[in-house]
Amino acid sequence: STIYYGLLALQHRGQESCGIAVSDTNGPKGKVLSSKDMGLVNEAFTPEQLEKLKGDIGVGHVRYSTAGGSTRENAQPLVLNYIKGTLALAHNGNLINAPELREELAYGGAIFQTTIDSEVIAYHIARERVRSKTAEEAVARAMQKIKGAYSLVIMSPRKLMGARDPQGFRPLCIGKRGNAYVLASETCALDTIGAEFVRDVLPGEIVTITQEGIKSDTRLCQKQQTAHCVFEYIYFARPDSVIDGVSVYHSRLMAGRYLAMDSPVDADIVVGVPESGNAAALGYSLQSGIPYGTAFVKNGYVGRTFIKPKQSSRESSVRVKLNVLREAVEGKRVIMIDDSIVRGTTSDRIVHMLREAGAKEVHMRVSSPPFLWPCYFGTDVPAREQLIAYNRTVEEIRQVIGADSLGYLDCSRLRQMAGDLPICTGCFTGNYPLDPPMEDIRGEFEQ
């Protein structure tokens, strides 16, 4: 149940499928109980199922697909039986050399049951395990071959391991509750289960948790410049998380302050598009002195639209998800702040809804720069043709979404916003920390 509550706290990271696998270190070696299904955490697990998942180590996952279709086989954790017992693996991120690795394994006789790159990682670990003394050694050897973004939690029969790619694209942290250790993508999951934050897993580090405690292998650390995903701070992470020492809430607040400095406008009220726009709107208000208000009432039972698999389901959910508070905006000049404009469909609806509710002017400010390039490291920024900013000027985008004015966060502000961490800004600048793959390996063309 601890894993279940941890996953509930991380539900914002993926709403497509979820799974839990557990093992009892005192029980028969290699016996892993698991359950996974499509949909949300609270829908996928019944109390009876959770009751059956008994053990003292376990791994859970919520998925939103960036590569590999939306099917039950692709749900994680992946559980593999192999010569050394059982391996359960949960992966966040995208490999950029998955096709070559998959081909190499396939020619070696591997039979794949999924279409996701995570299975390639699991196979490599299993293959290396046969000639390694320990599971952690196998993980270290597999890490020499895989390239791209991967935060991993791996369960072998007697151990729990966490690993993070040398760039540290995606987050992974360590918590402790009593004498038990926990690994999670975000600190908000630790808060939820009453664990205290110990530290972040370092980029390139492998941590191993056993009954003896925790140990770390940092041989792969600092081999390359780190590149933390800035989109975690802009949108992806929950505001109450702290990632790599930087508060997500604070970085959103700062983004709003920078917007007020760099693209000010005269108005009566600043409002945020919930949830990730709210902190930025507060920052804009604090910096500009224009009152902060609430213009949108959100239906809390609708998921996040950016990570909805299909365009059609994204468009219909805007009205279901948000309603405008007429009293707050009628007759006013409104500054509306959102975290990003991806395809532009949501933004034009929201601008239209504000006008319908009587807003006199609608000035849109975006707490990220324009998306111009796809992401190969685990955020589903789509092909360039689908990005509204591709081949359009800011003025042209303003016309498409129907706002009175439009301003984006300046690229030069990103590093400051993320507390001066070395970051990946590939989706905004096209400067990727690793060479992108020759072919597009992501699943977005499977409509």
CSV table of C-alpha atoms in Angstrom, one decimal:
chain,number,residue,atom,x,y,z
A,1,SER,CA,0.0,0.0,0.0
A,2,THR,CA,3.0,2.3,0.5
A,3,ILE,CA,3.8,1.9,-3.2
A,4,TYR,CA,0.2,2.6,-4.1
A,5,TYR,CA,0.1,5.9,-2.2
A,6,GLY,CA,3.5,6.8,-3.7
A,7,LEU,CA,2.1,6.2,-7.1
A,8,LEU,CA,-1.0,8.3,-6.4
A,9,ALA,CA,1.3,11.2,-5.5
A,10,LEU,CA,3.0,10.7,-8.9
A,11,GLN,CA,-0.1,10.3,-10.9
A,12,HIS,CA,0.6,13.6,-12.7
A,13,ARG,CA,3.6,11.9,-14.3
A,14,GLY,CA,1.5,9.5,-16.3
A,15,GLN,CA,-2.2,8.5,-16.6
A,16,GLU,CA,-2.1,5.8,-19.2
A,17,SER,CA,-1.2,2.7,-17.2
A,18,CYS,CA,0.3,1.7,-13.9
A,19,GLY,CA,1.8,-1.3,-12.1
A,20,ILE,CA,3.3,-2.6,-8.9
A,21,ALA,CA,5.6,-5.6,-8.5
A,22,VAL,CA,6.7,-6.8,-5.0
A,23,SER,CA,8.9,-9.5,-3.7
A,24,ASP,CA,9.6,-10.9,-0.2
A,25,THR,CA,13.3,-11.1,0.5
A,26,ASN,CA,12.7,-13.8,3.0
A,27,GLY,CA,10.4,-15.8,0.7
A,28,PRO,CA,11.3,-18.1,-2.2
A,29,LYS,CA,13.9,-16.5,-4.3
A,30,GLY,CA,12.6,-15.1,-7.6
A,31,LYS,CA,8.9,-15.1,-6.6
A,32,VAL,CA,7.5,-11.8,-7.7
A,33,LEU,CA,3.9,-10.8,-7.4
A,34,SER,CA,2.7,-8.1,-9.8
A,35,SER,CA,-0.3,-6.3,-11.0
A,36,LYS,CA,-0.7,-3.8,-13.8
A,37,ASP,CA,-3.4,-2.3,-15.8
A,38,MET,CA,-4.4,0.6,-18.1
A,39,GLY,CA,-5.8,3.7,-16.5
A,40,LEU,CA,-5.4,5.6,-13.3
A,41,VAL,CA,-3.9,4.3,-10.1
A,42,ASN,CA,-7.1,4.4,-8.1
A,43,GLU,CA,-9.0,2.6,-10.9
A,44,ALA,CA,-6.4,0.0,-11.7
A,45,PHE,CA,-5.9,-1.5,-8.2
A,46,THR,CA,-8.7,-2.8,-6.0
A,47,PRO,CA,-8.1,-3.3,-2.3
A,48,GLU,CA,-8.2,-7.0,-2.8
A,49,GLN,CA,-5.4,-6.8,-5.4
A,50,LEU,CA,-3.3,-4.7,-3.1
A,51,GLU,CA,-3.9,-7.1,-0.3
A,52,LYS,CA,-2.3,-9.9,-2.4
A,53,LEU,CA,0.8,-7.9,-3.2
A,54,LYS,CA,2.8,-8.7,0.0
A,55,GLY,CA,6.5,-8.3,0.2
A,56,ASP,CA,9.3,-6.1,1.7
A,57,ILE,CA,10.7,-4.8,-1.6
A,58,GLY,CA,8.8,-3.5,-4.5
A,59,VAL,CA,8.6,-1.2,-7.4
A,60,GLY,CA,5.8,0.8,-9.0
A,61,HIS,CA,5.3,2.8,-12.1
A,62,VAL,CA,2.8,5.2,-13.7
A,63,ARG,CA,3.3,5.5,-17.5
A,64,TYR,CA,2.7,8.1,-20.1
A,65,SER,CA,4.0,6.9,-23.5
A,66,THR,CA,6.7,8.7,-25.4
A,67,ALA,CA,7.8,5.6,-27.3
A,68,GLY,CA,5.8,2.4,-27.8
A,69,GLY,CA,2.1,2.3,-28.1
A,70,SER,CA,-0.5,2.6,-25.4
A,71,THR,CA,-1.1,-1.1,-24.6
A,72,ARG,CA,-1.2,-3.3,-21.5
A,73,GLU,CA,2.0,-5.2,-22.5
A,74,ASN,CA,3.8,-1.9,-22.4
A,75,ALA,CA,2.7,-1.2,-18.9
A,76,GLN,CA,5.5,-1.3,-16.3
A,77,PRO,CA,7.2,-2.5,-14.2
A,78,LEU,CA,8.5,-5.1,-16.6
A,79,VAL,CA,9.0,-8.4,-14.8
A,80,LEU,CA,11.4,-10.8,-16.4
A,81,ASN,CA,12.4,-14.3,-15.3
A,82,TYR,CA,15.9,-15.2,-16.2
A,83,ILE,CA,18.8,-17.4,-15.1
A,84,LYS,CA,19.5,-15.4,-11.9
A,85,GLY,CA,16.0,-15.2,-10.7
A,86,THR,CA,13.5,-12.3,-11.4
A,87,LEU,CA,14.1,-8.8,-12.4
A,88,ALA,CA,11.4,-6.1,-12.2
A,89,LEU,CA,12.2,-2.7,-13.8
A,90,ALA,CA,10.5,0.7,-13.9
A,91,HIS,CA,12.0,3.3,-16.3
A,92,ASN,CA,11.3,7.0,-16.8
A,93,GLY,CA,12.9,8.6,-19.9
A,94,ASN,CA,13.8,7.6,-23.5
A,95,LEU,CA,16.8,5.9,-24.9
A,96,ILE,CA,18.2,7.3,-28.1
A,97,ASN,CA,20.0,4.2,-29.2
A,98,ALA,CA,17.1,1.8,-28.6
A,99,PRO,CA,16.6,0.7,-32.2
A,100,GLU,CA,20.3,-0.4,-32.6
A,101,LEU,CA,20.3,-2.1,-29.2
A,102,ARG,CA,17.0,-3.9,-30.0
A,103,GLU,CA,18.3,-5.1,-33.3
A,104,GLU,CA,21.5,-6.4,-31.8
A,105,LEU,CA,19.5,-8.3,-29.1
A,106,ALA,CA,17.0,-9.6,-31.7
A,107,TYR,CA,19.9,-11.0,-33.8
A,108,GLY,CA,21.1,-12.7,-30.6
A,109,GLY,CA,17.8,-14.5,-30.4
A,110,ALA,CA,15.9,-12.2,-28.0
A,111,ILE,CA,12.2,-12.4,-28.1
A,112,PHE,CA,10.5,-9.1,-27.3
A,113,GLN,CA,7.1,-8.9,-25.7
A,114,THR,CA,6.7,-5.1,-25.7
A,115,THR,CA,7.5,-2.2,-28.1
A,116,ILE,CA,9.2,-0.1,-25.4
A,117,ASP,CA,12.8,0.8,-24.9
A,118,SER,CA,12.6,-0.1,-21.3
A,119,GLU,CA,12.6,-3.8,-22.3
A,120,VAL,CA,15.9,-3.2,-24.1
A,121,ILE,CA,17.3,-2.0,-20.8
A,122,ALA,CA,16.0,-5.0,-18.9
A,123,TYR,CA,17.5,-7.4,-21.4
A,124,HIS,CA,20.8,-5.8,-21.3
A,125,ILE,CA,20.9,-6.0,-17.5
A,126,ALA,CA,19.8,-9.6,-17.6
A,127,ARG,CA,22.5,-10.4,-20.3
A,128,GLU,CA,25.2,-8.7,-18.3
A,129,ARG,CA,24.1,-10.3,-15.1
A,130,VAL,CA,25.1,-13.8,-16.3
A,131,ARG,CA,28.7,-12.7,-16.4
A,132,SER,CA,28.8,-10.3,-13.5
A,133,LYS,CA,29.3,-11.1,-9.8
A,134,THR,CA,26.4,-8.9,-8.7
A,135,ALA,CA,23.3,-7.3,-10.0
A,136,GLU,CA,24.7,-3.8,-9.5
A,137,GLU,CA,27.7,-4.8,-11.6
A,138,ALA,CA,25.3,-5.9,-14.4
A,139,VAL,CA,23.5,-2.6,-14.2
A,140,ALA,CA,26.8,-0.7,-14.4
A,141,ARG,CA,27.8,-2.7,-17.5
A,142,ALA,CA,24.4,-2.2,-19.1
A,143,MET,CA,24.7,1.6,-18.5
A,144,GLN,CA,27.9,1.6,-20.6
A,145,LYS,CA,25.8,0.6,-23.6
A,146,ILE,CA,22.5,2.4,-23.2
A,147,LYS,CA,22.4,6.1,-24.3
A,148,GLY,CA,19.7,8.7,-23.5
A,149,ALA,CA,17.5,9.4,-20.6
A,150,TYR,CA,16.8,6.8,-18.0
A,151,SER,CA,15.9,7.0,-14.3
A,152,LEU,CA,15.6,3.3,-13.3
A,153,VAL,CA,14.3,1.5,-10.3
A,154,ILE,CA,15.2,-2.2,-10.5
A,155,MET,CA,14.2,-5.0,-8.1
A,156,SER,CA,16.2,-8.2,-8.0
A,157,PRO,CA,15.2,-10.9,-5.6
A,158,ARG,CA,17.1,-9.5,-2.6
A,159,LYS,CA,17.9,-5.9,-3.6
A,160,LEU,CA,16.4,-2.7,-4.8
A,161,MET,CA,18.6,-0.6,-7.1
A,162,GLY,CA,18.2,2.9,-8.5
A,163,ALA,CA,20.2,4.3,-11.4
A,164,ARG,CA,20.2,7.6,-13.2
A,165,ASP,CA,21.8,8.4,-16.6
A,166,PRO,CA,25.0,10.4,-16.5
A,167,GLN,CA,23.2,13.5,-17.8
A,168,GLY,CA,20.6,13.3,-15.1
A,169,PHE,CA,17.8,14.2,-17.5
A,170,ARG,CA,14.9,12.9,-15.4
A,171,PRO,CA,14.7,13.1,-11.6
A,172,LEU,CA,15.3,10.3,-9.0
A,173,CYS,CA,15.6,10.7,-5.3
A,174,ILE,CA,16.2,8.7,-2.2
A,175,GLY,CA,14.0,8.8,0.9
A,176,LYS,CA,14.0,7.0,4.2
A,177,ARG,CA,11.2,5.9,6.5
A,178,GLY,CA,12.2,4.2,9.7
A,179,ASN,CA,14.9,1.8,8.5
A,180,ALA,CA,13.4,1.4,5.0
A,181,TYR,CA,14.7,3.2,2.0
A,182,VAL,CA,12.6,4.5,-0.8
A,183,LEU,CA,13.4,5.6,-4.4
A,184,ALA,CA,11.0,8.0,-6.2
A,185,SER,CA,10.9,10.3,-9.2
A,186,GLU,CA,9.8,13.2,-7.0
A,187,THR,CA,10.0,14.3,-3.4
A,188,CYS,CA,6.2,14.8,-3.2
A,189,ALA,CA,5.9,11.0,-3.2
A,190,LEU,CA,8.1,10.8,-0.2
A,191,ASP,CA,6.0,13.4,1.6
A,192,THR,CA,2.9,11.4,0.9
A,193,ILE,CA,4.1,8.2,2.5
A,194,GLY,CA,5.8,10.0,5.4
A,195,ALA,CA,9.4,9.3,4.3
A,196,GLU,CA,12.1,11.9,4.8
A,197,PHE,CA,14.1,13.1,1.8
A,198,VAL,CA,17.7,11.9,2.0
A,199,ARG,CA,19.2,13.2,-1.2
A,200,ASP,CA,19.0,13.0,-5.0
A,201,VAL,CA,20.5,10.1,-6.9
A,202,LEU,CA,23.5,11.7,-8.7
A,203,PRO,CA,23.6,11.7,-12.5
A,204,GLY,CA,25.4,8.4,-13.4
A,205,GLU,CA,25.1,6.9,-9.9
A,206,ILE,CA,23.8,3.5,-9.0
A,207,VAL,CA,22.4,3.0,-5.5
A,208,THR,CA,21.8,-0.4,-4.1
A,209,ILE,CA,19.5,-1.0,-1.1
A,210,THR,CA,19.6,-4.3,0.8
A,211,GLN,CA,18.9,-5.4,4.3
A,212,GLU,CA,22.4,-4.2,5.2
A,213,GLY,CA,21.5,-0.7,4.1
A,214,ILE,CA,22.4,1.5,1.2
A,215,LYS,CA,25.5,1.7,-0.9
A,216,SER,CA,26.5,3.7,-3.9
A,217,ASP,CA,28.6,3.3,-7.1
A,218,THR,CA,29.6,6.7,-8.6
A,219,ARG,CA,32.1,5.4,-11.2
A,220,LEU,CA,30.0,6.8,-14.1
A,221,CYS,CA,29.4,10.2,-12.5
A,222,GLN,CA,30.8,13.4,-13.9
A,223,LYS,CA,32.0,11.7,-17.0
A,224,GLN,CA,29.8,14.1,-19.0
A,225,GLN,CA,28.2,17.5,-18.4
A,226,THR,CA,24.8,17.1,-16.7
A,227,ALA,CA,21.7,18.3,-18.4
A,228,HIS,CA,18.6,18.3,-16.2
A,229,CYS,CA,15.3,18.6,-18.0
A,230,VAL,CA,14.0,22.1,-17.7
A,231,PHE,CA,10.5,21.1,-18.5
A,232,GLU,CA,10.3,19.3,-15.2
A,233,TYR,CA,10.4,22.7,-13.6
A,234,ILE,CA,8.2,24.4,-16.1
A,235,TYR,CA,5.4,21.9,-16.2
A,236,PHE,CA,6.0,18.2,-15.5
A,237,ALA,CA,6.8,18.0,-11.8
A,238,ARG,CA,4.4,18.7,-9.0
A,239,PRO,CA,5.0,22.2,-7.5
A,240,ASP,CA,5.6,20.7,-4.0
A,241,SER,CA,8.6,18.7,-5.2
A,242,VAL,CA,12.3,19.7,-5.0
A,243,ILE,CA,14.4,18.3,-7.8
A,244,ASP,CA,18.2,18.4,-7.6
A,245,GLY,CA,18.1,20.9,-4.8
A,246,VAL,CA,15.7,23.3,-6.7
A,247,SER,CA,12.1,23.9,-5.6
A,248,VAL,CA,9.7,23.5,-8.5
A,249,TYR,CA,7.3,26.0,-7.0
A,250,HIS,CA,10.1,28.6,-6.6
A,251,SER,CA,11.3,28.1,-10.2
A,252,ARG,CA,7.7,28.7,-11.5
A,253,LEU,CA,7.4,31.8,-9.3
A,254,MET,CA,10.7,33.1,-10.8
A,255,ALA,CA,9.5,32.4,-14.3
A,256,GLY,CA,6.5,34.6,-13.7
A,257,ARG,CA,8.7,37.3,-12.2
A,258,TYR,CA,10.9,37.2,-15.3
A,259,LEU,CA,7.9,37.5,-17.6
A,260,ALA,CA,6.8,40.6,-15.7
A,261,MET,CA,10.2,42.1,-16.2
A,262,ASP,CA,10.7,41.1,-19.8
A,263,SER,CA,7.2,41.6,-21.2
A,264,PRO,CA,5.1,43.9,-19.0
A,265,VAL,CA,1.6,45.0,-19.9
A,266,ASP,CA,-0.9,47.2,-18.2
A,267,ALA,CA,-3.9,45.2,-16.9
A,268,ASP,CA,-6.3,44.8,-14.0
A,269,ILE,CA,-5.8,41.1,-13.0
A,270,VAL,CA,-3.2,38.3,-13.4
A,271,VAL,CA,-4.6,34.8,-13.6
A,272,GLY,CA,-3.0,31.4,-14.0
A,273,VAL,CA,-4.2,28.5,-16.1
A,274,PRO,CA,-4.3,25.7,-13.5
A,275,GLU,CA,-2.2,24.0,-12.2
A,276,SER,CA,1.3,24.8,-13.5
A,277,GLY,CA,0.3,28.3,-14.6
A,278,ASN,CA,-0.7,29.4,-11.1
A,279,ALA,CA,2.7,29.8,-9.5
A,280,ALA,CA,4.0,31.7,-12.5
A,281,ALA,CA,0.9,34.0,-12.4
A,282,LEU,CA,1.6,34.7,-8.7
A,283,GLY,CA,5.2,35.6,-9.6
A,284,TYR,CA,4.0,37.9,-12.3
A,285,SER,CA,1.7,39.6,-9.9
A,286,LEU,CA,4.3,40.0,-7.2
A,287,GLN,CA,6.7,41.5,-9.7
A,288,SER,CA,4.3,43.8,-11.5
A,289,GLY,CA,2.0,44.8,-8.6
A,290,ILE,CA,-1.0,43.8,-10.6
A,291,PRO,CA,-3.5,41.9,-8.4
A,292,TYR,CA,-3.5,38.1,-8.6
A,293,GLY,CA,-6.9,36.5,-9.1
A,294,THR,CA,-8.6,33.2,-9.9
A,295,ALA,CA,-10.3,33.1,-13.2
A,296,PHE,CA,-10.7,29.4,-13.7
A,297,VAL,CA,-12.4,26.8,-11.7
A,298,LYS,CA,-11.0,23.4,-12.4
A,299,ASN,CA,-12.8,20.1,-12.3
A,300,GLY,CA,-10.5,18.0,-10.2
A,301,TYR,CA,-11.6,14.8,-11.7
A,302,VAL,CA,-10.1,15.3,-15.1
A,303,GLY,CA,-6.6,14.4,-16.0
A,304,ARG,CA,-3.9,16.5,-17.7
A,305,THR,CA,-4.6,17.3,-21.3
A,306,PHE,CA,-1.0,17.7,-22.6
A,307,ILE,CA,-0.4,14.0,-21.9
A,308,LYS,CA,-3.6,12.7,-23.4
A,309,PRO,CA,-2.7,10.3,-26.2
A,310,LYS,CA,-4.9,11.7,-29.0
A,311,GLN,CA,-5.6,15.2,-30.2
A,312,SER,CA,-9.4,14.7,-30.3
A,313,SER,CA,-9.5,13.8,-26.7
A,314,ARG,CA,-7.3,16.8,-25.8
A,315,GLU,CA,-9.6,19.3,-27.4
A,316,SER,CA,-12.8,18.1,-25.9
A,317,SER,CA,-11.4,18.1,-22.4
A,318,VAL,CA,-10.6,21.8,-22.1
A,319,ARG,CA,-14.2,22.8,-21.4
A,320,VAL,CA,-14.8,19.8,-19.2
A,321,LYS,CA,-11.7,20.6,-17.2
A,322,LEU,CA,-12.0,24.4,-16.8
A,323,ASN,CA,-14.7,26.9,-16.4
A,324,VAL,CA,-14.4,30.7,-16.2
A,325,LEU,CA,-15.4,32.7,-13.2
A,326,ARG,CA,-17.4,35.5,-14.8
A,327,GLU,CA,-17.2,37.8,-11.8
A,328,ALA,CA,-13.5,37.7,-11.8
A,329,VAL,CA,-12.9,38.8,-15.4
A,330,GLU,CA,-15.9,40.6,-16.6
A,331,GLY,CA,-15.0,44.1,-17.9
A,332,LYS,CA,-11.3,43.6,-17.0
A,333,ARG,CA,-8.0,43.6,-18.8
A,334,VAL,CA,-6.7,40.1,-18.0
A,335,ILE,CA,-3.2,38.7,-18.1
A,336,MET,CA,-3.4,35.0,-18.4
A,337,ILE,CA,-0.4,32.9,-17.7
A,338,ASP,CA,0.1,29.3,-18.9
A,339,ASP,CA,3.2,27.1,-18.7
A,340,SER,CA,3.5,26.4,-22.4
A,341,ILE,CA,1.8,26.4,-25.8
A,342,VAL,CA,2.4,23.1,-27.5
A,343,ARG,CA,-0.1,22.8,-30.3
A,344,GLY,CA,-2.1,25.9,-29.5
A,345,THR,CA,-5.5,24.3,-29.5
A,346,THR,CA,-5.9,24.6,-25.8
A,347,SER,CA,-4.8,28.2,-25.6
A,348,ASP,CA,-7.2,29.5,-28.3
A,349,ARG,CA,-10.1,27.8,-26.5
A,350,ILE,CA,-9.1,29.4,-23.2
A,351,VAL,CA,-8.6,32.9,-24.7
A,352,HIS,CA,-12.0,32.5,-26.3
A,353,MET,CA,-13.6,31.4,-23.0
A,354,LEU,CA,-12.2,34.5,-21.2
A,355,ARG,CA,-13.7,36.7,-23.9
A,356,GLU,CA,-17.0,35.0,-23.7
A,357,ALA,CA,-17.0,35.7,-20.0
A,358,GLY,CA,-16.7,39.4,-20.7
A,359,ALA,CA,-12.9,40.0,-20.4
A,360,LYS,CA,-12.1,43.3,-22.1
A,361,GLU,CA,-8.5,42.4,-23.1
A,362,VAL,CA,-6.7,39.1,-22.9
A,363,HIS,CA,-2.9,39.2,-22.7
A,364,MET,CA,-1.3,35.8,-22.7
A,365,ARG,CA,2.1,35.2,-21.1
A,366,VAL,CA,3.9,31.9,-21.3
A,367,SER,CA,6.3,30.7,-18.6
A,368,SER,CA,8.4,28.8,-21.1
A,369,PRO,CA,10.0,29.7,-24.5
A,370,PRO,CA,8.3,28.5,-27.7
A,371,PHE,CA,8.6,24.8,-28.4
A,372,LEU,CA,10.5,24.4,-31.7
A,373,TRP,CA,12.1,21.0,-31.5
A,374,PRO,CA,11.0,17.5,-30.5
A,375,CYS,CA,12.2,15.9,-27.3
A,376,TYR,CA,14.1,12.6,-27.4
A,377,PHE,CA,14.5,12.3,-23.7
A,378,GLY,CA,11.2,11.4,-22.3
A,379,THR,CA,8.8,14.3,-22.7
A,380,ASP,CA,6.3,13.9,-25.5
A,381,VAL,CA,6.9,17.1,-27.4
A,382,PRO,CA,5.5,16.1,-30.8
A,383,ALA,CA,6.9,16.3,-34.3
A,384,ARG,CA,7.8,19.8,-35.5
A,385,GLU,CA,4.8,20.0,-37.9
A,386,GLN,CA,2.4,19.8,-34.9
A,387,LEU,CA,4.1,22.6,-32.9
A,388,ILE,CA,2.3,25.9,-33.3
A,389,ALA,CA,5.6,27.9,-32.9
A,390,TYR,CA,7.3,26.0,-35.8
A,391,ASN,CA,7.6,28.3,-38.8
A,392,ARG,CA,5.5,31.0,-37.1
A,393,THR,CA,6.4,34.3,-35.5
A,394,VAL,CA,5.1,35.3,-32.1
A,395,GLU,CA,2.8,37.7,-33.8
A,396,GLU,CA,1.4,34.9,-36.0
A,397,ILE,CA,0.9,32.7,-33.0
A,398,ARG,CA,-0.9,35.6,-31.2
A,399,GLN,CA,-3.3,35.8,-34.1
A,400,VAL,CA,-4.0,32.1,-34.1
A,401,ILE,CA,-4.8,32.0,-30.4
A,402,GLY,CA,-6.7,35.3,-30.5
A,403,ALA,CA,-5.0,37.1,-27.7
A,404,ASP,CA,-4.4,40.9,-27.5
A,405,SER,CA,-0.8,40.4,-26.8
A,406,LEU,CA,1.5,37.4,-26.4
A,407,GLY,CA,4.9,37.1,-24.6
A,408,TYR,CA,7.1,34.0,-24.0
A,409,LEU,CA,9.8,33.5,-21.4
A,410,ASP,CA,13.2,34.4,-22.8
A,411,CYS,CA,15.5,31.4,-23.4
A,412,SER,CA,18.3,33.2,-21.5
A,413,ARG,CA,16.1,33.0,-18.4
A,414,LEU,CA,15.8,29.2,-18.3
A,415,ARG,CA,19.0,28.5,-16.5
A,416,GLN,CA,18.3,31.2,-13.8
A,417,MET,CA,14.8,29.8,-13.4
A,418,ALA,CA,16.2,26.3,-12.7
A,419,GLY,CA,18.4,27.6,-9.9
A,420,ASP,CA,21.5,27.7,-12.2
A,421,LEU,CA,21.5,24.0,-12.7
A,422,PRO,CA,23.0,22.8,-16.0
A,423,ILE,CA,19.9,22.1,-18.0
A,424,CYS,CA,18.7,20.5,-21.2
A,425,THR,CA,16.8,23.1,-23.4
A,426,GLY,CA,16.7,21.0,-26.5
A,427,CYS,CA,12.9,21.4,-27.1
A,428,PHE,CA,13.4,25.2,-27.2
A,429,THR,CA,16.8,25.7,-28.7
A,430,GLY,CA,17.6,22.5,-30.7
A,431,ASN,CA,20.8,22.2,-28.7
A,432,TYR,CA,20.7,18.7,-27.4
A,433,PRO,CA,23.2,17.5,-24.8
A,434,LEU,CA,23.5,14.2,-26.7
A,435,ASP,CA,23.2,13.8,-30.5
A,436,PRO,CA,19.6,13.1,-31.3
A,437,PRO,CA,18.9,9.7,-33.1
A,438,MET,CA,19.0,9.5,-36.8
A,439,GLU,CA,15.5,8.3,-37.0
A,440,ASP,CA,12.6,9.5,-34.9
A,441,ILE,CA,12.1,6.7,-32.3
A,442,ARG,CA,9.1,8.1,-30.5
A,443,GLY,CA,5.6,6.7,-30.7
A,444,GLU,CA,3.8,9.9,-31.8
A,445,PHE,CA,3.1,8.7,-35.3
A,446,GLU,CA,1.0,5.8,-34.0
A,447,GLN,CA,-2.3,7.7,-34.0
